[in-house]
PDB file of C-alpha atoms in Angstrom:
ATOM      1  CA  MET U   1      -0.160  -0.274   0.099  1.00  0.00           C
ATOM      2  CA  ASP U   2       1.263   3.489  -1.457  1.00  0.00           C
ATOM      3  CA  PRO U   3       1.530   5.493   1.724  1.00  0.00           C
ATOM      4  CA  VAL U   4       0.334   8.834   2.682  1.00  0.00           C
ATOM      5  CA  ASP U   5       0.908  11.667   0.332  1.00  0.00           C
ATOM      6  CA  GLY U   6       0.566  14.295   3.150  1.00  0.00           C
ATOM      7  CA  THR U   7      -1.189  17.556   3.933  1.00  0.00           C
ATOM      8  CA  LYS U   8      -1.268  20.278   1.682  1.00  0.00           C
ATOM      9  CA  ASP U   9      -3.166  23.377   2.517  1.00  0.00           C
ATOM     10  CA  PHE U  10      -4.293  24.523  -1.237  1.00  0.00           C
ATOM     11  CA  ALA U  11      -6.341  27.825   0.082  1.00  0.00           C
ATOM     12  CA  ALA U  12      -8.940  27.554  -2.900  1.00  0.00           C
ATOM     13  CA  LYS U  13     -11.189  30.063  -2.330  1.00  0.00           C
ATOM     14  CA  ASP U  14     -15.225  30.534  -3.840  1.00  0.00           C
ATOM     15  CA  ASP U  15     -17.985  33.136  -2.148  1.00  0.00           C
ATOM     16  CA  GLU U  16     -18.849  30.559   0.486  1.00  0.00           C
ATOM     17  CA  PHE U  17     -16.152  27.824   1.582  1.00  0.00           C
ATOM     18  CA  THR U  18     -12.011  28.402   2.446  1.00  0.00           C
ATOM     19  CA  THR U  19     -10.797  25.445   1.849  1.00  0.00           C
ATOM     20  CA  ASN U  20      -7.318  25.028   4.412  1.00  0.00           C
ATOM     21  CA  ILE U  21      -5.908  22.052   4.417  1.00  0.00           C
ATOM     22  CA  ALA U  22      -7.105  18.454   2.732  1.00  0.00           C
ATOM     23  CA  LEU U  23      -4.678  15.684   3.378  1.00  0.00           C
ATOM     24  CA  SER U  24      -3.708  13.034  -0.116  1.00  0.00           C
ATOM     25  CA  TYR U  25      -3.955   9.568  -0.611  1.00  0.00           C
ATOM     26  CA  LYS U  26      -2.396   7.959  -3.824  1.00  0.00           C
ATOM     27  CA  HIS U  27      -2.156  12.074  -5.235  1.00  0.00           C
ATOM     28  CA  GLU U  28      -5.577  12.272  -4.354  1.00  0.00           C
ATOM     29  CA  ILE U  29      -7.285  14.518  -2.354  1.00  0.00           C
ATOM     30  CA  VAL U  30      -9.835  12.144   0.430  1.00  0.00           C
ATOM     31  CA  VAL U  31      -9.993  14.254   3.085  1.00  0.00           C
ATOM     32  CA  GLY U  32      -9.819  17.728   3.575  1.00  0.00           C
ATOM     33  CA  VAL U  33     -11.012  21.604   6.713  1.00  0.00           C
ATOM     34  CA  ILE U  34     -13.154  23.517   4.988  1.00  0.00           C
ATOM     35  CA  THR U  35     -14.034  26.836   6.468  1.00  0.00           C
ATOM     36  CA  ALA U  36     -17.486  28.971   5.234  1.00  0.00           C
ATOM     37  CA  PRO U  37     -16.262  32.724   6.386  1.00  0.00           C
ATOM     38  CA  ALA U  38     -19.040  34.094   6.027  1.00  0.00           C
ATOM     39  CA  THR U  39     -20.860  31.869   9.362  1.00  0.00           C
ATOM     40  CA  GLY U  40     -17.613  31.098  11.036  1.00  0.00           C
ATOM     41  CA  ASP U  41     -18.922  27.395   9.962  1.00  0.00           C
ATOM     42  CA  ILE U  42     -15.488  24.919   9.940  1.00  0.00           C
ATOM     43  CA  TYR U  43     -16.270  21.859   7.525  1.00  0.00           C
ATOM     44  CA  PHE U  44     -14.933  18.218   7.333  1.00  0.00           C
ATOM     45  CA  ALA U  45     -14.889  17.405   3.735  1.00  0.00           C
ATOM     46  CA  SER U  46     -14.684  12.956   2.891  1.00  0.00           C
ATOM     47  CA  LYS U  47     -14.874  11.692  -0.154  1.00  0.00           C
ATOM     48  CA  GLY U  48     -16.599   9.770  -0.425  1.00  0.00           C
ATOM     49  CA  ASN U  49     -20.432   9.706   0.723  1.00  0.00           C
ATOM     50  CA  GLY U  50     -20.468   6.006   2.536  1.00  0.00           C
ATOM     51  CA  ALA U  51     -17.008   6.329   4.009  1.00  0.00           C
ATOM     52  CA  PHE U  52     -17.487   9.055   7.317  1.00  0.00           C
ATOM     53  CA  LYS U  53     -20.745   9.557   9.498  1.00  0.00           C
ATOM     54  CA  ILE U  54     -22.812  12.596   9.256  1.00  0.00           C
ATOM     55  CA  ILE U  55     -21.808  14.417  12.169  1.00  0.00           C
ATOM     56  CA  ASN U  56     -24.523  16.556  14.086  1.00  0.00           C
ATOM     57  CA  GLY U  57     -27.274  14.984  11.923  1.00  0.00           C
ATOM     58  CA  VAL U  58     -25.882  17.635   8.622  1.00  0.00           C
ATOM     59  CA  LYS U  59     -24.581  17.465   5.441  1.00  0.00           C
ATOM     60  CA  SER U  60     -24.209  19.714   3.121  1.00  0.00           C
ATOM     61  CA  GLU U  61     -22.852  19.634  -0.706  1.00  0.00           C
ATOM     62  CA  MET U  62     -19.724  22.087  -1.427  1.00  0.00           C
ATOM     63  CA  HIS U  63     -17.918  23.124  -4.733  1.00  0.00           C
ATOM     64  CA  VAL U  64     -15.603  24.703  -4.887  1.00  0.00           C
ATOM     65  CA  ASN U  65     -12.939  23.452  -7.113  1.00  0.00           C
ATOM     66  CA  ASP U  66     -12.181  20.296  -9.218  1.00  0.00           C
ATOM     67  CA  LYS U  67      -8.782  19.103  -6.607  1.00  0.00           C
ATOM     68  CA  LEU U  68     -12.188  18.698  -4.523  1.00  0.00           C
ATOM     69  CA  GLU U  69     -15.158  18.236  -6.215  1.00  0.00           C
ATOM     70  CA  ASN U  70     -17.105  15.170  -5.501  1.00  0.00           C
ATOM     71  CA  LEU U  71     -16.421  15.316  -1.696  1.00  0.00           C
ATOM     72  CA  THR U  72     -18.558  15.166   1.202  1.00  0.00           C
ATOM     73  CA  CYS U  73     -18.844  17.771   3.183  1.00  0.00           C
ATOM     74  CA  LEU U  74     -20.197  17.600   6.591  1.00  0.00           C
ATOM     75  CA  ARG U  75     -20.021  20.455   9.476  1.00  0.00           C
ATOM     76  CA  SER U  76     -18.373  19.816  13.095  1.00  0.00           C
ATOM     77  CA  VAL U  77     -18.346  21.348  15.548  1.00  0.00           C
ATOM     78  CA  PHE U  78     -15.408  21.290  16.725  1.00  0.00           C
ATOM     79  CA  HIS U  79     -14.769  23.445  19.728  1.00  0.00           C
ATOM     80  CA  THR U  80     -17.578  20.607  21.717  1.00  0.00           C
ATOM     81  CA  THR U  81     -17.017  17.771  23.272  1.00  0.00           C
ATOM     82  CA  GLU U  82     -19.187  16.030  21.535  1.00  0.00           C
ATOM     83  CA  GLY U  83     -17.674  17.376  18.283  1.00  0.00           C
ATOM     84  CA  GLU U  84     -14.410  16.597  18.757  1.00  0.00           C
ATOM     85  CA  LYS U  85     -15.644  12.693  19.917  1.00  0.00           C
ATOM     86  CA  GLU U  86     -17.244  12.507  16.458  1.00  0.00           C
ATOM     87  CA  MET U  87     -14.253  14.188  14.805  1.00  0.00           C
ATOM     88  CA  PHE U  88     -11.770  11.824  16.620  1.00  0.00           C
ATOM     89  CA  GLU U  89     -13.858   9.087  15.556  1.00  0.00           C
ATOM     90  CA  MET U  90     -13.842   9.708  11.373  1.00  0.00           C
ATOM     91  CA  GLN U  91      -9.870   9.692  11.757  1.00  0.00           C
ATOM     92  CA  LEU U  92     -10.381   6.465  13.278  1.00  0.00           C
ATOM     93  CA  GLU U  93     -12.506   5.628  10.614  1.00  0.00           C
ATOM     94  CA  LEU U  94     -10.136   7.658   8.139  1.00  0.00           C
ATOM     95  CA  GLY U  95      -7.033   5.286   9.251  1.00  0.00           C
ATOM     96  CA  LYS U  96      -9.197   2.266   9.371  1.00  0.00           C
ATOM     97  CA  ASN U  97     -10.104   2.801   5.358  1.00  0.00           C
ATOM     98  CA  LEU U  98      -7.023   3.101   4.610  1.00  0.00           C
ATOM     99  CA  SER U  99      -5.698   0.066   7.018  1.00  0.00           C
ATOM    100  CA  LEU U 100      -2.982   2.647   8.288  1.00  0.00           C
ATOM    101  CA  PRO U 101      -1.807   2.658  11.996  1.00  0.00           C
ATOM    102  CA  VAL U 102      -3.147   5.314  13.967  1.00  0.00           C
ATOM    103  CA  ILE U 103      -1.379   7.643  16.696  1.00  0.00           C
ATOM    104  CA  VAL U 104      -3.289   8.633  18.916  1.00  0.00           C
ATOM    105  CA  HIS U 105      -2.379  11.264  21.433  1.00  0.00           C
ATOM    106  CA  SER U 106      -5.184  11.664  24.720  1.00  0.00           C
ATOM    107  CA  ARG U 107      -4.494  13.709  27.693  1.00  0.00           C
ATOM    108  CA  ASP U 108      -7.240  13.978  30.005  1.00  0.00           C
ATOM    109  CA  GLY U 109     -10.023  12.122  28.364  1.00  0.00           C
ATOM    110  CA  PHE U 110      -9.135   7.951  29.058  1.00  0.00           C
ATOM    111  CA  GLU U 111     -12.773   7.361  28.718  1.00  0.00           C
ATOM    112  CA  ASP U 112     -13.944   9.435  25.854  1.00  0.00           C
ATOM    113  CA  THR U 113     -10.976   8.095  24.525  1.00  0.00           C
ATOM    114  CA  LEU U 114     -11.521   4.675  24.278  1.00  0.00           C
ATOM    115  CA  ASP U 115     -14.731   4.733  23.868  1.00  0.00           C
ATOM    116  CA  CYS U 116     -14.484   6.323  20.824  1.00  0.00           C
ATOM    117  CA  ILE U 117     -11.778   3.003  19.836  1.00  0.00           C
ATOM    118  CA  LYS U 118     -14.865   0.517  21.282  1.00  0.00           C
ATOM    119  CA  ASN U 119     -17.113   2.222  18.889  1.00  0.00           C
ATOM    120  CA  VAL U 120     -14.602   2.235  15.481  1.00  0.00           C
ATOM    121  CA  GLY U 121     -13.425  -1.383  16.525  1.00  0.00           C
ATOM    122  CA  TYR U 122     -10.700  -0.140  14.826  1.00  0.00           C
ATOM    123  CA  HIS U 123      -6.849  -1.311  16.717  1.00  0.00           C
ATOM    124  CA  ASN U 124      -4.099  -0.580  14.784  1.00  0.00           C
ATOM    125  CA  GLY U 125      -1.816   2.193  16.262  1.00  0.00           C
ATOM    126  CA  ILE U 126      -0.329   3.947  19.330  1.00  0.00           C
ATOM    127  CA  ILE U 127      -1.356   5.932  22.173  1.00  0.00           C
ATOM    128  CA  HIS U 128       1.497   8.405  21.301  1.00  0.00           C
ATOM    129  CA  CYS U 129       3.343  10.390  24.785  1.00  0.00           C
ATOM    130  CA  TYR U 130       1.609   8.035  27.565  1.00  0.00           C
ATOM    131  CA  SER U 131       0.418  10.448  30.447  1.00  0.00           C
ATOM    132  CA  TYR U 132      -2.207   7.638  31.899  1.00  0.00           C
ATOM    133  CA  GLY U 133      -1.668   4.514  34.581  1.00  0.00           C
ATOM    134  CA  TYR U 134      -1.642   1.450  34.674  1.00  0.00           C
ATOM    135  CA  GLU U 135      -5.240   0.041  34.856  1.00  0.00           C
ATOM    136  CA  GLU U 136      -5.401   3.016  31.939  1.00  0.00           C
ATOM    137  CA  ALA U 137      -2.364   1.143  29.778  1.00  0.00           C
ATOM    138  CA  LEU U 138      -3.878  -2.494  30.065  1.00  0.00           C
ATOM    139  CA  LYS U 139      -7.002  -1.739  28.911  1.00  0.00           C
ATOM    140  CA  PHE U 140      -5.311  -0.163  25.817  1.00  0.00           C
ATOM    141  CA  LEU U 141      -3.334  -2.806  25.498  1.00  0.00           C
ATOM    142  CA  ASP U 142      -6.383  -5.542  25.101  1.00  0.00           C
ATOM    143  CA  LEU U 143      -7.311  -3.827  21.725  1.00  0.00           C
ATOM    144  CA  GLY U 144      -3.723  -5.096  20.883  1.00  0.00           C
ATOM    145  CA  TRP U 145      -3.090  -0.544  21.096  1.00  0.00           C
ATOM    146  CA  TYR U 146       0.859  -0.325  21.218  1.00  0.00           C
ATOM    147  CA  ILE U 147       2.358   2.605  23.782  1.00  0.00           C
ATOM    148  CA  SER U 148       5.018   5.027  23.384  1.00  0.00           C
ATOM    149  CA  PHE U 149       6.640   7.156  26.037  1.00  0.00           C
ATOM    150  CA  ALA U 150       7.907  10.407  25.540  1.00  0.00           C
ATOM    151  CA  GLY U 151      10.708  12.506  27.752  1.00  0.00           C
ATOM    152  CA  SER U 152       7.285  13.118  30.012  1.00  0.00           C
ATOM    153  CA  VAL U 153       8.629  10.070  31.451  1.00  0.00           C
ATOM    154  CA  THR U 154      12.076  11.054  33.649  1.00  0.00           C
ATOM    155  CA  TYR U 155       9.667  13.494  34.922  1.00  0.00           C
ATOM    156  CA  THR U 156       8.265  11.691  37.401  1.00  0.00           C
ATOM    157  CA  LYS U 157       7.719  12.810  41.300  1.00  0.00           C
ATOM    158  CA  LYS U 158       9.609  10.234  44.010  1.00  0.00           C
ATOM    159  CA  SER U 159       6.216  10.009  45.585  1.00  0.00           C
ATOM    160  CA  LYS U 160       4.708   8.798  42.168  1.00  0.00           C
ATOM    161  CA  LEU U 161       8.006   6.471  40.846  1.00  0.00           C
ATOM    162  CA  GLU U 162       6.477   2.667  41.990  1.00  0.00           C
ATOM    163  CA  ASP U 163       3.263   3.284  40.248  1.00  0.00           C
ATOM    164  CA  MET U 164       5.085   4.040  36.711  1.00  0.00           C
ATOM    165  CA  ASN U 165       7.682   1.398  37.237  1.00  0.00           C
ATOM    166  CA  LYS U 166       4.964  -1.371  38.091  1.00  0.00           C
ATOM    167  CA  LEU U 167       3.859   0.580  34.820  1.00  0.00           C
ATOM    168  CA  LEU U 168       6.987   0.374  32.571  1.00  0.00           C
ATOM    169  CA  LYS U 169       7.033  -3.367  33.875  1.00  0.00           C
ATOM    170  CA  CYS U 170       3.292  -4.584  32.807  1.00  0.00           C
ATOM    171  CA  ILE U 171       4.207  -3.009  28.788  1.00  0.00           C
ATOM    172  CA  PRO U 172       4.323  -6.003  26.405  1.00  0.00           C
ATOM    173  CA  GLU U 173       7.844  -6.355  24.829  1.00  0.00           C
ATOM    174  CA  ASP U 174       6.320  -5.974  21.763  1.00  0.00           C
ATOM    175  CA  ARG U 175       3.947  -2.886  22.546  1.00  0.00           C
ATOM    176  CA  ILE U 176       6.298  -0.658  23.917  1.00  0.00           C
ATOM    177  CA  LEU U 177       7.130   2.313  21.813  1.00  0.00           C
ATOM    178  CA  CYS U 178       9.891   4.971  22.942  1.00  0.00           C
ATOM    179  CA  GLU U 179      10.127   9.411  21.210  1.00  0.00           C
ATOM    180  CA  THR U 180      10.971  12.591  22.500  1.00  0.00           C
ATOM    181  CA  ASP U 181       7.599  14.485  21.718  1.00  0.00           C
ATOM    182  CA  SER U 182       9.985  16.755  20.214  1.00  0.00           C
ATOM    183  CA  PRO U 183      10.427  19.942  20.810  1.00  0.00           C
ATOM    184  CA  TYR U 184       8.293  19.114  23.387  1.00  0.00           C
ATOM    185  CA  LEU U 185       8.121  17.456  26.794  1.00  0.00           C
ATOM    186  CA  ALA U 186      12.459  17.375  26.059  1.00  0.00           C
ATOM    187  CA  PRO U 187      13.881  14.647  28.917  1.00  0.00           C
ATOM    188  CA  VAL U 188      15.512  15.000  31.722  1.00  0.00           C
ATOM    189  CA  PRO U 189      18.885  17.148  32.264  1.00  0.00           C
ATOM    190  CA  HIS U 190      17.296  18.945  29.353  1.00  0.00           C
ATOM    191  CA  ARG U 191      13.892  19.692  30.907  1.00  0.00           C
ATOM    192  CA  GLY U 192      12.931  23.711  30.071  1.00  0.00           C
ATOM    193  CA  THR U 193      13.871  23.131  26.657  1.00  0.00           C
ATOM    194  CA  PRO U 194      13.471  22.778  23.362  1.00  0.00           C
ATOM    195  CA  ASN U 195      13.144  19.186  22.598  1.00  0.00           C
ATOM    196  CA  SER U 196      14.498  17.240  19.697  1.00  0.00           C
ATOM    197  CA  PRO U 197      14.992  13.167  18.541  1.00  0.00           C
ATOM    198  CA  TYR U 198      18.590  12.864  19.390  1.00  0.00           C
ATOM    199  CA  LEU U 199      17.966  13.640  23.194  1.00  0.00           C
ATOM    200  CA  VAL U 200      15.708  10.088  23.062  1.00  0.00           C
ATOM    201  CA  GLN U 201      18.441   8.739  24.635  1.00  0.00           C
ATOM    202  CA  HIS U 202      17.371   9.669  27.949  1.00  0.00           C
ATOM    203  CA  VAL U 203      14.286   8.060  27.607  1.00  0.00           C
ATOM    204  CA  TYR U 204      15.897   4.692  26.938  1.00  0.00           C
ATOM    205  CA  GLU U 205      18.479   5.424  29.825  1.00  0.00           C
ATOM    206  CA  TYR U 206      14.863   5.756  31.822  1.00  0.00           C
ATOM    207  CA  ILE U 207      13.014   3.162  31.002  1.00  0.00           C
ATOM    208  CA  ALA U 208      15.449   0.289  30.610  1.00  0.00           C
ATOM    209  CA  PRO U 209      16.650   0.321  33.854  1.00  0.00           C
ATOM    210  CA  VAL U 210      13.613  -0.385  35.653  1.00  0.00           C
ATOM    211  CA  ARG U 211      12.326  -3.105  32.936  1.00  0.00           C
ATOM    212  CA  GLY U 212      15.499  -5.411  33.499  1.00  0.00           C
ATOM    213  CA  THR U 213      17.643  -4.367  30.402  1.00  0.00           C
ATOM    214  CA  SER U 214      20.132  -2.806  28.543  1.00  0.00           C
ATOM    215  CA  PRO U 215      19.161   0.964  26.817  1.00  0.00           C
ATOM    216  CA  GLU U 216      20.430  -1.327  23.392  1.00  0.00           C
ATOM    217  CA  LYS U 217      18.690  -3.663  23.779  1.00  0.00           C
ATOM    218  CA  LEU U 218      15.296  -1.654  24.466  1.00  0.00           C
ATOM    219  CA  SER U 219      15.825   0.593  21.366  1.00  0.00           C
ATOM    220  CA  GLU U 220      16.678  -2.307  19.144  1.00  0.00           C
ATOM    221  CA  GLN U 221      13.008  -3.798  20.772  1.00  0.00           C
ATOM    222  CA  VAL U 222      11.290  -0.703  19.690  1.00  0.00           C
ATOM    223  CA  ASP U 223      12.878  -0.561  15.982  1.00  0.00           C
ATOM    224  CA  SER U 224      11.866  -3.736  15.673  1.00  0.00           C
ATOM    225  CA  ASN U 225       7.990  -2.748  17.468  1.00  0.00           C
ATOM    226  CA  ILE U 226       7.986   0.574  15.028  1.00  0.00           C
ATOM    227  CA  LYS U 227       9.252  -2.048  11.385  1.00  0.00           C
ATOM    228  CA  THR U 228       6.340  -4.058  12.686  1.00  0.00           C
ATOM    229  CA  LEU U 229       3.324  -1.058  13.345  1.00  0.00           C
ATOM    230  CA  PHE U 230       4.266   0.308   9.688  1.00  0.00           C
ATOM    231  CA  LYS U 231       5.304  -2.439   8.433  1.00  0.00           C
ATOM    232  CA  MET U 232       8.339  -1.819   7.328  1.00  0.00           C
TER     233      MET U 232
END
């Protein structure tokens, strides 16, 4: 399967809509975000009529330009929790339809995240920059997700060390990933400075001893896991 081509800023305009950004797959636009400047309404566009559900029961046709012709335009109220959940489920559906892993950053929203994932029934991806606890990790793992730890793992307070160690030990070898989330969350001893991918070594050096292994062996395992996930 060819990879997703990426996002492109088309800035296409007509009297009613401005196309802010679109995602292409196999050189064809499959999804986009559109605004109506006159009203401030935000729309989510997807190619085809059956790929995504309609948000809040509202569906409208749009005619911007040939790049986005035949897209189904779906209205989304992004500033509400329900609107955000529906948008998230659409993104999960996109990953499912394209058979691609989904990268999920969930913070202070475990139950909503789990509900959306279960609603779509697509369990192929990473809970990135993991910020929940042991019990929550088990629920993600039971569904088949990978757990990825960022530089924030090195911020653990002494009072939370036991809980963190329990969490780090419970992740199966074939499901653990490490990352930096740069330019954010620089690991100790660089906390508070712009982060960079090369600083991921500190994440490995923190996690490896807890799991009874070396940073080098943990790195090899993570490399293997990411290749399996992305079919590299």
